[in-house]
PDB file of C-alpha atoms and ligand atoms in Angstrom:
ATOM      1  CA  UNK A   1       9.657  17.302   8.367  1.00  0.00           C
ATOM      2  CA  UNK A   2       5.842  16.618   9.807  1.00  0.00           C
ATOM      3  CA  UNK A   3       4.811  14.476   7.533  1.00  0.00           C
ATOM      4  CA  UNK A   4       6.316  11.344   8.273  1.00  0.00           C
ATOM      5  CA  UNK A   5       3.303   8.812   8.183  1.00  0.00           C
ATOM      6  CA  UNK A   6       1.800   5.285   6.560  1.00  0.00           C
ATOM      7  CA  UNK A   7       4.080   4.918   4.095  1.00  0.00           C
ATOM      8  CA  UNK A   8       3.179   6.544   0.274  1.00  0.00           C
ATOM      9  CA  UNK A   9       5.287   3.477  -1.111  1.00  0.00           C
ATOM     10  CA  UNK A  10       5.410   0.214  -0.830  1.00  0.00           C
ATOM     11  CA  UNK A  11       7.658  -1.934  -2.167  1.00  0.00           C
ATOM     12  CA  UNK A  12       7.510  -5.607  -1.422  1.00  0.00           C
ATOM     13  CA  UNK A  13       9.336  -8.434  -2.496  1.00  0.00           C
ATOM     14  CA  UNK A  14       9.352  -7.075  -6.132  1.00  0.00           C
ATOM     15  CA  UNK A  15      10.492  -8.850  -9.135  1.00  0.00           C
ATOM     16  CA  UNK A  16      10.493  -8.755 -12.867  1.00  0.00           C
ATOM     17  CA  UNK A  17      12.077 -10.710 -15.549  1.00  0.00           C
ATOM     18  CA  UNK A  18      12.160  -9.794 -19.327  1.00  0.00           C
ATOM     19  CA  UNK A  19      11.633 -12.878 -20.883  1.00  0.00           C
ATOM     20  CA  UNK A  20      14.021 -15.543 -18.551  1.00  0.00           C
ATOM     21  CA  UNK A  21      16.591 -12.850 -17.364  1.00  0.00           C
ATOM     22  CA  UNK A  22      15.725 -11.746 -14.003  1.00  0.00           C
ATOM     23  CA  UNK A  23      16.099  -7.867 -13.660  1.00  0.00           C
ATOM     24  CA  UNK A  24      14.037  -6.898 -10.407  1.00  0.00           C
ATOM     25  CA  UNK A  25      15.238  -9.859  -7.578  1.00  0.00           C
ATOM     26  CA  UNK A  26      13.110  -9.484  -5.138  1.00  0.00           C
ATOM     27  CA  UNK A  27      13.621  -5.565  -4.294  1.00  0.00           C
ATOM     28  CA  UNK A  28      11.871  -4.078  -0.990  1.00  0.00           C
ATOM     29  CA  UNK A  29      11.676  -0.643   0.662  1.00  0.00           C
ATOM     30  CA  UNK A  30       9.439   2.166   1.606  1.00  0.00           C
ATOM     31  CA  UNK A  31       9.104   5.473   1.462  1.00  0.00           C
ATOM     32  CA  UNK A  32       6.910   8.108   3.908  1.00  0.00           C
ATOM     33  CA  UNK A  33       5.384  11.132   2.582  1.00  0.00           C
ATOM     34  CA  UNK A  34       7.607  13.826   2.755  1.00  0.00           C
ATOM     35  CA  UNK A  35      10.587  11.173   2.230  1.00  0.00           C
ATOM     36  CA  UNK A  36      13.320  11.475  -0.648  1.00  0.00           C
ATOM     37  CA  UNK A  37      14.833   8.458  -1.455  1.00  0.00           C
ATOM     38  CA  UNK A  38      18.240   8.426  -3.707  1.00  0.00           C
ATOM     39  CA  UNK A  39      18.200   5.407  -6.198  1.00  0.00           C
ATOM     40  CA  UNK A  40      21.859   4.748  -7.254  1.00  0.00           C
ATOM     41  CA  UNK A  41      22.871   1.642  -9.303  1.00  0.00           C
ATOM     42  CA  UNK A  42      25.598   0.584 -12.315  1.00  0.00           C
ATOM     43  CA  UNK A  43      23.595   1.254 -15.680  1.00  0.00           C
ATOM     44  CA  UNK A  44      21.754  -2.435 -16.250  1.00  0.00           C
ATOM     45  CA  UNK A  45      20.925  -2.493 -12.631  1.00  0.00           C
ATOM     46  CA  UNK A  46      17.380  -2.009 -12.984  1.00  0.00           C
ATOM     47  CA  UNK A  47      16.551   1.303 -11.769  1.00  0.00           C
ATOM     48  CA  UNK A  48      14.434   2.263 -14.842  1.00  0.00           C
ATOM     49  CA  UNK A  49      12.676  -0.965 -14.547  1.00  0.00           C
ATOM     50  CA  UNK A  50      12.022  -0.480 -10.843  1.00  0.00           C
ATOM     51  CA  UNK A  51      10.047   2.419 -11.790  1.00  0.00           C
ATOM     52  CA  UNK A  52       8.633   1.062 -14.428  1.00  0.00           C
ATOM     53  CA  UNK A  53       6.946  -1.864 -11.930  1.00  0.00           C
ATOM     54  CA  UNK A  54       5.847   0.784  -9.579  1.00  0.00           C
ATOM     55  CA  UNK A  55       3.551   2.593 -11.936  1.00  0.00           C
ATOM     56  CA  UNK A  56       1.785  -1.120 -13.096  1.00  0.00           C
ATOM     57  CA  UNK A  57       3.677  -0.583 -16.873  1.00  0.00           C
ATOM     58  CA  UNK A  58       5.017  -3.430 -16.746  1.00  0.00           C
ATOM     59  CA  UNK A  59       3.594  -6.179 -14.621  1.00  0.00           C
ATOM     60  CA  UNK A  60       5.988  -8.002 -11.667  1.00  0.00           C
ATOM     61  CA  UNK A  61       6.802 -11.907 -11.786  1.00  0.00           C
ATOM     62  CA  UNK A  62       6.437 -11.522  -8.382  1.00  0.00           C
ATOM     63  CA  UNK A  63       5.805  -9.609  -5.352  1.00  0.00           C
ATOM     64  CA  UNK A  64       3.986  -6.150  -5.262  1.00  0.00           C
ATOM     65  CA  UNK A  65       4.001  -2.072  -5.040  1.00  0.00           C
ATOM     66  CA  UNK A  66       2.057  -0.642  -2.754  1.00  0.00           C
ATOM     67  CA  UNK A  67       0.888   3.471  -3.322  1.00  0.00           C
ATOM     68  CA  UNK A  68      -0.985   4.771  -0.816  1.00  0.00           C
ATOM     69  CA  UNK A  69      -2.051   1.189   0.438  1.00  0.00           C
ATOM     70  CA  UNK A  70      -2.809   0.045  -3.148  1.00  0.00           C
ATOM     71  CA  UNK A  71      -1.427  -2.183  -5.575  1.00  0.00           C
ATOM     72  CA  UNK A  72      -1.472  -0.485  -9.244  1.00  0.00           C
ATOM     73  CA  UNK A  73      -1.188  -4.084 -10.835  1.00  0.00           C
ATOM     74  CA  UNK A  74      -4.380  -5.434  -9.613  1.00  0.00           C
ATOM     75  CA  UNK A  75      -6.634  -2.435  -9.820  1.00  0.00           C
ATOM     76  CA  UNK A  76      -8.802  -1.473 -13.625  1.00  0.00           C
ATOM     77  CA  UNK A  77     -10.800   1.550 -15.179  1.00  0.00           C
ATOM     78  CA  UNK A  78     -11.735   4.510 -13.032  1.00  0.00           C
ATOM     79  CA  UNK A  79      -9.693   3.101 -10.114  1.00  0.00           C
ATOM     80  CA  UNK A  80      -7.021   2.789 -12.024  1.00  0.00           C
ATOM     81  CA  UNK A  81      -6.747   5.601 -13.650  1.00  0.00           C
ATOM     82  CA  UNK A  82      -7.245   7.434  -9.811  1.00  0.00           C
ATOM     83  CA  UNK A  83      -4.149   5.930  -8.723  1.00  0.00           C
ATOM     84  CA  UNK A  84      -2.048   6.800 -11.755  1.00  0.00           C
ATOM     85  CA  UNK A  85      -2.607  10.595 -10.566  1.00  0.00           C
ATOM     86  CA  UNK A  86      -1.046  10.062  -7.339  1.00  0.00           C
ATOM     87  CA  UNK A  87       2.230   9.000  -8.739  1.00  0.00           C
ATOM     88  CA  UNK A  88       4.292  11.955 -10.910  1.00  0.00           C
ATOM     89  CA  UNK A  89       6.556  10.598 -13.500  1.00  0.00           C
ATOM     90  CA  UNK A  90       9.425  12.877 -14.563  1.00  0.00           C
ATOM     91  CA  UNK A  91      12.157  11.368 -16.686  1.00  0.00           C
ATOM     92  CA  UNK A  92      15.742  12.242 -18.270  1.00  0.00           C
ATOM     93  CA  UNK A  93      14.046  14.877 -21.035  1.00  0.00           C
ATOM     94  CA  UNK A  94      10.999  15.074 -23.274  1.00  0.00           C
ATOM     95  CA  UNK A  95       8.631  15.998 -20.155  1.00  0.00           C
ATOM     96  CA  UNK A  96       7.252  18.769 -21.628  1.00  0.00           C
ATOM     97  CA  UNK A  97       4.879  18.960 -24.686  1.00  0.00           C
ATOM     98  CA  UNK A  98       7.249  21.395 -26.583  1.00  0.00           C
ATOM     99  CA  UNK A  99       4.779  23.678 -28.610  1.00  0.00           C
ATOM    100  CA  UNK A 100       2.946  24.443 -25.336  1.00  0.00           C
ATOM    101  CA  UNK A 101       4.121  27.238 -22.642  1.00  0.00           C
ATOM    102  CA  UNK A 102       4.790  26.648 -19.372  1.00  0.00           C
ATOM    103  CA  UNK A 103       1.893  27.413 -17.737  1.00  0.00           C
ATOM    104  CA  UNK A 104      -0.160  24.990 -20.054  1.00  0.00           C
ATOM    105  CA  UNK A 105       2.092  22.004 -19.380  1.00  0.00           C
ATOM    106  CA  UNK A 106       1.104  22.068 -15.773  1.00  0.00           C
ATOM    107  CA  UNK A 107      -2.348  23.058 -16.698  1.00  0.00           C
ATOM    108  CA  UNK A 108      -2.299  19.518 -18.600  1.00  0.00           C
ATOM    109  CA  UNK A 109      -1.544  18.381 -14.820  1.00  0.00           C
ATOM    110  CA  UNK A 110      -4.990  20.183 -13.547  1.00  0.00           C
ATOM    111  CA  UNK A 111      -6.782  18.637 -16.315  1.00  0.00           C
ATOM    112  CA  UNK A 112      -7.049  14.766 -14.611  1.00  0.00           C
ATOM    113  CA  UNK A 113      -8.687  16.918 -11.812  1.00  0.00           C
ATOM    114  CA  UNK A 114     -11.579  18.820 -13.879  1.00  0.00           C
ATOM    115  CA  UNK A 115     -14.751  17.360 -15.000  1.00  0.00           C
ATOM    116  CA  UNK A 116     -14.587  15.081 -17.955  1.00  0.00           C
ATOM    117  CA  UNK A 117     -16.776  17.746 -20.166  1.00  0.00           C
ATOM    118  CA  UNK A 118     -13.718  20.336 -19.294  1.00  0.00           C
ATOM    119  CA  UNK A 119     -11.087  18.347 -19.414  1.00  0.00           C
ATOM    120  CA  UNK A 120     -12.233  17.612 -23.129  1.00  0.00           C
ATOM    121  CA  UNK A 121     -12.598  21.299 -24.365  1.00  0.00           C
ATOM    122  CA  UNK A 122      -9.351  21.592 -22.881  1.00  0.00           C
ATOM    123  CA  UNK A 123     -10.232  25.342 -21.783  1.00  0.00           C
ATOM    124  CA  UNK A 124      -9.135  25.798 -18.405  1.00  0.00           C
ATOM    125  CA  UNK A 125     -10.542  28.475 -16.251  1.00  0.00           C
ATOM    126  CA  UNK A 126      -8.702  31.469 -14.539  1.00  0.00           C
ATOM    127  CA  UNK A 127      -8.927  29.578 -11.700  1.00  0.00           C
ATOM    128  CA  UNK A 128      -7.054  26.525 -13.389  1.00  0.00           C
ATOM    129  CA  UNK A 129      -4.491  29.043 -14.691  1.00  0.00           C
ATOM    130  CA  UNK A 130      -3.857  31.458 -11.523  1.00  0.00           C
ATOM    131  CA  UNK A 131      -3.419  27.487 -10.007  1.00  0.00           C
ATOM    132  CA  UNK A 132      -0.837  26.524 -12.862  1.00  0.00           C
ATOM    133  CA  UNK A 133       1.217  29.779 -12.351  1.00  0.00           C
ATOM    134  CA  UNK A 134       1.200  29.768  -8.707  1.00  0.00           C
ATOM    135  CA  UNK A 135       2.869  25.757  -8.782  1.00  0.00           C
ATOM    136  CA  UNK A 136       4.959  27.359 -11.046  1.00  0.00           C
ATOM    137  CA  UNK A 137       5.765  30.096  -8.613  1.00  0.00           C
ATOM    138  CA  UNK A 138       6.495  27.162  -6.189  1.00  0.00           C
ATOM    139  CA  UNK A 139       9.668  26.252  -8.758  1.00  0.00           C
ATOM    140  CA  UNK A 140      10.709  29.275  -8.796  1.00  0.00           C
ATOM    141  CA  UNK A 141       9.326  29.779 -12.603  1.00  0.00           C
ATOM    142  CA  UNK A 142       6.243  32.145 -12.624  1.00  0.00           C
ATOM    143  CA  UNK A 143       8.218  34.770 -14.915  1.00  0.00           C
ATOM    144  CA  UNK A 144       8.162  31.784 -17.181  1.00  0.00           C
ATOM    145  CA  UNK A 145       4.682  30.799 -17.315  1.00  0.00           C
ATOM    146  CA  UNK A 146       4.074  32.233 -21.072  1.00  0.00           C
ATOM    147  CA  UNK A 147       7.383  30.789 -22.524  1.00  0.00           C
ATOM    148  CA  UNK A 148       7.188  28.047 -24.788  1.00  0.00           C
ATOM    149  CA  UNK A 149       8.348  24.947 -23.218  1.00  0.00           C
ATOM    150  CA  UNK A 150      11.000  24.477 -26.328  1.00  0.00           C
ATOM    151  CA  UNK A 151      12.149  27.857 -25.141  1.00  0.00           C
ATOM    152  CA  UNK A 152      14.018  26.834 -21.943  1.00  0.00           C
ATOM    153  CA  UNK A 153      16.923  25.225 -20.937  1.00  0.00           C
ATOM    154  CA  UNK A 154      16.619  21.878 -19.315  1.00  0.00           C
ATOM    155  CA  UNK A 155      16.631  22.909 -15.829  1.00  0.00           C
ATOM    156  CA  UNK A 156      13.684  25.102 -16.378  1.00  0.00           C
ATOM    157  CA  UNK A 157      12.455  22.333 -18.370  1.00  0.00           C
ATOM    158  CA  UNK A 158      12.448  19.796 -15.202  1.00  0.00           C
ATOM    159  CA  UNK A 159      11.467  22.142 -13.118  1.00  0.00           C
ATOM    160  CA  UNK A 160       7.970  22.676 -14.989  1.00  0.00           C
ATOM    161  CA  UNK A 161       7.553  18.997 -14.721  1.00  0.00           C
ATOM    162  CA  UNK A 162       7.697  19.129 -11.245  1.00  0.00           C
ATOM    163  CA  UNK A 163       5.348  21.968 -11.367  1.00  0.00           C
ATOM    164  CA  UNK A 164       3.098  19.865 -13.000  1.00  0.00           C
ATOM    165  CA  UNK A 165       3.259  17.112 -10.023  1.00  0.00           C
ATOM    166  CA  UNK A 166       2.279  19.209  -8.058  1.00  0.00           C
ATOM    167  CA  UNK A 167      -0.445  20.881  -9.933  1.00  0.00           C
ATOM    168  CA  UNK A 168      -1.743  16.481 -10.618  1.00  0.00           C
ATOM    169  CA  UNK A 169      -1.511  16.894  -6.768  1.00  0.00           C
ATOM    170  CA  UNK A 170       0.305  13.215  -6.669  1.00  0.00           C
ATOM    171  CA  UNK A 171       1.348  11.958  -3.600  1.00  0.00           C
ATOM    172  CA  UNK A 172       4.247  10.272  -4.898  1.00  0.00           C
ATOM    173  CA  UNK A 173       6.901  11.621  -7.362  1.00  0.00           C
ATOM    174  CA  UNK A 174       9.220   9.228  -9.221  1.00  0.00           C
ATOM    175  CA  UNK A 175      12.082  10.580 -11.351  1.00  0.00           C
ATOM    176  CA  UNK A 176      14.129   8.607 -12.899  1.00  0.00           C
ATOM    177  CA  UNK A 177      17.480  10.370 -13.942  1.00  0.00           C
ATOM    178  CA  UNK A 178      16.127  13.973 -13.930  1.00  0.00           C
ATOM    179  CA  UNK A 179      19.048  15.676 -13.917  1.00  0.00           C
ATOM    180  CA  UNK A 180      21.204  13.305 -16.562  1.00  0.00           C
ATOM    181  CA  UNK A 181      21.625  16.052 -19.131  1.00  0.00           C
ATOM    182  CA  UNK A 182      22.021  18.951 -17.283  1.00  0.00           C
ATOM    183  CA  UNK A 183      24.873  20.823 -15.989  1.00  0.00           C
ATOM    184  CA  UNK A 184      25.830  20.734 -12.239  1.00  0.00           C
ATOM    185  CA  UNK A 185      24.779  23.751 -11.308  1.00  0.00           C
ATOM    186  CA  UNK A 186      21.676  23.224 -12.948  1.00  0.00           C
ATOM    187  CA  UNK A 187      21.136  19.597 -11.354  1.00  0.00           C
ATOM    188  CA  UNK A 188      21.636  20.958  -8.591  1.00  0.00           C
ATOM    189  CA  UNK A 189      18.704  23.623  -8.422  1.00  0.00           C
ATOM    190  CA  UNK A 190      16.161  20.977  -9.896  1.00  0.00           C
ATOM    191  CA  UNK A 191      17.429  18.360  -6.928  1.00  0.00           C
ATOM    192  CA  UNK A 192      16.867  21.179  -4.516  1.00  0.00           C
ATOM    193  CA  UNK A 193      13.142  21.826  -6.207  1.00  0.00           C
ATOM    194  CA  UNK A 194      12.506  17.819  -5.934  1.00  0.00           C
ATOM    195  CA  UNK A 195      13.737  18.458  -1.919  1.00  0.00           C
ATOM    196  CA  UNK A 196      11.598  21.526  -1.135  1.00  0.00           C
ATOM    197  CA  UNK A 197       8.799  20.284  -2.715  1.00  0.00           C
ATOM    198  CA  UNK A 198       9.220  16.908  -1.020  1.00  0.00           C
ATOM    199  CA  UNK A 199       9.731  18.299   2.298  1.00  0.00           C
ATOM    200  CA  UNK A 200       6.577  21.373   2.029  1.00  0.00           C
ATOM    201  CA  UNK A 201       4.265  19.267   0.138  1.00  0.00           C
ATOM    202  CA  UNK A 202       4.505  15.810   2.132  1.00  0.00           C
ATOM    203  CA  UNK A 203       5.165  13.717  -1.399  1.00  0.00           C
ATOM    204  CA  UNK A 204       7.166  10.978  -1.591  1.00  0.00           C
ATOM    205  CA  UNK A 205       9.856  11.303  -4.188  1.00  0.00           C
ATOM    206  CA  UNK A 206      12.144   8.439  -5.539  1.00  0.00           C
ATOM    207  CA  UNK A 207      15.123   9.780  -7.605  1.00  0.00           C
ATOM    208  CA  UNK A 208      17.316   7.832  -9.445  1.00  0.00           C
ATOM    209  CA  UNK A 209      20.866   9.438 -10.710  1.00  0.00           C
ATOM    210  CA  UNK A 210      24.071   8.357 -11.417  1.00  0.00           C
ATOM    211  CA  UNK A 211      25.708  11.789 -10.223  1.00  0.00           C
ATOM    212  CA  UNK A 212      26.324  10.126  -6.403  1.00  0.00           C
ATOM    213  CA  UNK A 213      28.098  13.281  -5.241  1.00  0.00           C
ATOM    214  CA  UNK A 214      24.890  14.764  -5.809  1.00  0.00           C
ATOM    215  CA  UNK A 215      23.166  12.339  -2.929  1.00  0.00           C
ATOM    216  CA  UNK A 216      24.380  14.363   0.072  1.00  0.00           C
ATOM    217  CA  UNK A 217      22.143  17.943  -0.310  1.00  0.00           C
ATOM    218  CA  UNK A 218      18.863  16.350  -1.081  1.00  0.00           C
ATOM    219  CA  UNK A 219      18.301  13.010  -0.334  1.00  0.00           C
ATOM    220  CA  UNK A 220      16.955  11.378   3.197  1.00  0.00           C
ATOM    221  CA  UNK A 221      18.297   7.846   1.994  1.00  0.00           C
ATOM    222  CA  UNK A 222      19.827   6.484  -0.335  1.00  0.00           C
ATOM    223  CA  UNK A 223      19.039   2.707  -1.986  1.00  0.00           C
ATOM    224  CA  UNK A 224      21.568   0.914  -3.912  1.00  0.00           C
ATOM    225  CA  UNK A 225      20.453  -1.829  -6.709  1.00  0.00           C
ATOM    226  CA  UNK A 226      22.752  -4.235  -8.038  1.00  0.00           C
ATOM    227  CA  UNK A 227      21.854  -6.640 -10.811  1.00  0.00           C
ATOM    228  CA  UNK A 228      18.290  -6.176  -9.529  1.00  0.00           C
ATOM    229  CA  UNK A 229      18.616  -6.225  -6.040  1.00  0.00           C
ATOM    230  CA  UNK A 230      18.757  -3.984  -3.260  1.00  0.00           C
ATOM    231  CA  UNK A 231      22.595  -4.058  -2.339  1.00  0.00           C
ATOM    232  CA  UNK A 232      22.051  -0.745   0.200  1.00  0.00           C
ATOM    233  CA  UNK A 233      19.503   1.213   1.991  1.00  0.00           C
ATOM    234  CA  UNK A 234      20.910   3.873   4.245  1.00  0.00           C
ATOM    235  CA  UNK A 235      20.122   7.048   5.262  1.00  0.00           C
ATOM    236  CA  UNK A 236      22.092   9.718   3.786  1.00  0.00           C
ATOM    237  CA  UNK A 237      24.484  10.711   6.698  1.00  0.00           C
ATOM    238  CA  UNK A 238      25.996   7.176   6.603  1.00  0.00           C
ATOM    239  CA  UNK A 239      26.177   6.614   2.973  1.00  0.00           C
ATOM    240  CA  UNK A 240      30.431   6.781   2.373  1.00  0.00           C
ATOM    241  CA  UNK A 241      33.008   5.728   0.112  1.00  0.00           C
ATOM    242  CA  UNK A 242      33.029   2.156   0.760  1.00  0.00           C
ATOM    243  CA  UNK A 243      28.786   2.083  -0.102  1.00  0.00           C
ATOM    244  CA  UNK A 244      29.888   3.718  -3.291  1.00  0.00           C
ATOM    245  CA  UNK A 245      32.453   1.145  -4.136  1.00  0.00           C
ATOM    246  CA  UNK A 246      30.118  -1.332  -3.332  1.00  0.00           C
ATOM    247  CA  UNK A 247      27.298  -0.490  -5.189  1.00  0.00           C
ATOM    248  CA  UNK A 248      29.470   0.698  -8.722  1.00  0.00           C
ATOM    249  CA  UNK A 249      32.043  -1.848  -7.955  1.00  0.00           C
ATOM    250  CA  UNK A 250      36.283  -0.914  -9.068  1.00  0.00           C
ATOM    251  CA  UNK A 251      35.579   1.793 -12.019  1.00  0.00           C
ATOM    252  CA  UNK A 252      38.851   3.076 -14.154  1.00  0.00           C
ATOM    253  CA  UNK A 253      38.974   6.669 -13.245  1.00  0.00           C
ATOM    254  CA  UNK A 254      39.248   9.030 -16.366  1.00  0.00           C
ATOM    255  CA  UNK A 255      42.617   9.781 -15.580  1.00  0.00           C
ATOM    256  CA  UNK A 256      43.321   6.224 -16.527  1.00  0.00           C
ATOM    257  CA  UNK A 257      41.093   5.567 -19.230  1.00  0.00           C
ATOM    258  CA  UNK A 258      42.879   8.307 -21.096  1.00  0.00           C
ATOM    259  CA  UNK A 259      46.510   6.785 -20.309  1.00  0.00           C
ATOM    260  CA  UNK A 260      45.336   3.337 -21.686  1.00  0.00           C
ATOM    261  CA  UNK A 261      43.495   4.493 -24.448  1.00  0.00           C
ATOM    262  CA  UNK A 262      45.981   7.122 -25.806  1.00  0.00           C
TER     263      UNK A 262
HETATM  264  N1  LIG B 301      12.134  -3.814 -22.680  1.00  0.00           N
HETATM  265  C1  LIG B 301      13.144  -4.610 -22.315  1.00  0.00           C
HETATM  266  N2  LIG B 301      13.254  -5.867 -22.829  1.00  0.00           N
HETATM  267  C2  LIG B 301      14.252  -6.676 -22.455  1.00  0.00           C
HETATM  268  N3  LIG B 301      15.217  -6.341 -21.552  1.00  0.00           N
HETATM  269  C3  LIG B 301      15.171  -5.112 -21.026  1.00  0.00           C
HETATM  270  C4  LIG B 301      14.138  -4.186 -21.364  1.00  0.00           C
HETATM  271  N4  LIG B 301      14.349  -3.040 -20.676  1.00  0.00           N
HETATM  272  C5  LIG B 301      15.459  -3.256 -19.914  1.00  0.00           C
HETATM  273  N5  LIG B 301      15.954  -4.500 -20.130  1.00  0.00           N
HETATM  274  C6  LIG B 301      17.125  -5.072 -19.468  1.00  0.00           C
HETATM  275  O1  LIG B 301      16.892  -5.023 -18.072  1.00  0.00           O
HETATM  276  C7  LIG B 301      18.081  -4.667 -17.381  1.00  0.00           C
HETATM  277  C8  LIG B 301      17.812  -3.449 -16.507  1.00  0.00           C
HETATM  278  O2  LIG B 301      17.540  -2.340 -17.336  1.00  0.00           O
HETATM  279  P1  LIG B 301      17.117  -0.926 -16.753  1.00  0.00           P
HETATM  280  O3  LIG B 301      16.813  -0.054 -17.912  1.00  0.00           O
HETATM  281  O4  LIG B 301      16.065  -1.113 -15.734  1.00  0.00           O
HETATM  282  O5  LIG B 301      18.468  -0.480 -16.035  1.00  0.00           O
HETATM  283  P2  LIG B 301      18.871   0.940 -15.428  1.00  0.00           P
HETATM  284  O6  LIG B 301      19.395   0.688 -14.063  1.00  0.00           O
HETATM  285  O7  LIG B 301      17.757   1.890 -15.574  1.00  0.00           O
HETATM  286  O8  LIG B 301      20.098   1.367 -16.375  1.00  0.00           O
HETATM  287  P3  LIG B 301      20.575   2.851 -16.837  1.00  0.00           P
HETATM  288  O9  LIG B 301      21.368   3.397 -15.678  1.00  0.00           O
HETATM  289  O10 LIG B 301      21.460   2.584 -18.024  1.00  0.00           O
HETATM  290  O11 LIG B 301      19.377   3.654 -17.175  1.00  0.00           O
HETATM  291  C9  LIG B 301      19.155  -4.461 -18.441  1.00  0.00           C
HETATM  292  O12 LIG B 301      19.908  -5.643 -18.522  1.00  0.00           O
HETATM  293  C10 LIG B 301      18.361  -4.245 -19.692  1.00  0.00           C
HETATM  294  O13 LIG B 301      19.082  -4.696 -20.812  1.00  0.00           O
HETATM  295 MG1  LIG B 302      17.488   3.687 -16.596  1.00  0.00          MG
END
């Protein structure tokens, strides 16, 4: 990877509370363009949250997220609104607007780029479309470009979203639980999208998932929150057992589950 830089993300000293309970303790990492970063955590932990702070939806108690140098919290308007197109949001379903095909889902991603007057008639040109089908070419879904985004499974499904990202052009992708609903082989195939992408593109993707044995093909590092803070930040050559049990604490396996609860 060439693209190792100035960080696309900072995260400093962040924290959030809803209401009195403190969620977000305080959490702090980067991430350089090109990087993939693993988010791993018990569910309550705060990953959705993390995300959450990092796009300015919800504001921090404390501390601050830094995207391409910039904090999203302090800036307003037109600034704003420029800085929202470097960061790609893909979550655990509903990505896609369903009654649209393929190719106009990531043509919605092209729009932020096109002159307000365009953007409005919502007519994009060849150019905007022969764009739109070659990102989805990039995901490996150009024979889908005409198919109604209702039509395909979920792992086509996230993998027009990230065709989308790139067509926005962000610099920094976060995903939070992408490949929750979707069958291994299929999680697999959209993790390996979010890695080539990552690694050709130079953006900065954050992934959260609960599927850890997933970690080990895509992910540079992996981060581990725990009641809001960062419990583990390794890369993902070291990250073992004992990080595992660490960051999901003793779990029943299923084996007993089913032998106490006959
Ligand atoms: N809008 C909200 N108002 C109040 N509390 C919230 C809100 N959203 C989340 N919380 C609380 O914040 C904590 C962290 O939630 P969050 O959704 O960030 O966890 P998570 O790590 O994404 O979990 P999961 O793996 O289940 O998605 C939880 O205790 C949750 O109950
Ligand atoms: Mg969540």
């Amino acid at each position: 990877m060439s693209h190792r830089g100035a960080p696309t993300l900072q995260v400093q000293r962040l924290s959030h509370a809803y209401g009195a309970a403190p969620v977000l303790r305080e959490v702090s990492f980067d991430v350089a363009p090109g990087e993939v970063v693993a988010v791993i955590g018990s569910s309550g932990a705060g990953k959705t949250t993390l995300f959450r702070s990092i796009t300015g939806l919800v504001a921090p108690s404390g501390g601050r997220a830094l995207v391409g140098g910039r904090d999203l919290a302090t800036l307003g308007g037109r600034e704003l609104a420029r800085a929202r197109r470097q960061v790609g949001l893909i979550f655990q379903q509903y990505n896609l607007v369903r009654r649209l095909s393929a190719a106009d889902n990531v043509v919605i991603g092209r729009l932020v780029h096109l002159p307000t007057w365009r953007a409005v008639l919502r007519r994009p040109g060849a150019d905007e479309r022969a764009r739109a089908v070659a990102c989805l070419d990039r995901v490996g879904m150009a024979a889908h470009a005409r198919a109604r985004a209702d039509t395909l499974s979920g792992g086509q499904q996230q993998r027009v979203a990230i065709a989308r990202v790139l067509a926005q052009r962000s610099s920094l992708l976060l995903a939070d639980e992408p490949v929750a609903s979707l069958d291994p082989a299929s999680a697999a195939s959209v993790l390996a999208t979010l890695r080539a992408v990552a690694s050709d593109h130079g953006i900065a993707v954050v992934c959260s998932l609960h599927q850890v044995e997933l970690v080990g093909g895509f992910a540079d590092r992996v981060v581990g929150l725990g009641q809001g803070r960062v419990t583990l930040d390794v890369p993902v050559a070291d990250f073992g057992d004992d990080h595992r049990a660490a960051v999901y604490g003793a779990r029943l396996e299923p084996s007993l589950v089913q032998e106490r609860c006959p």
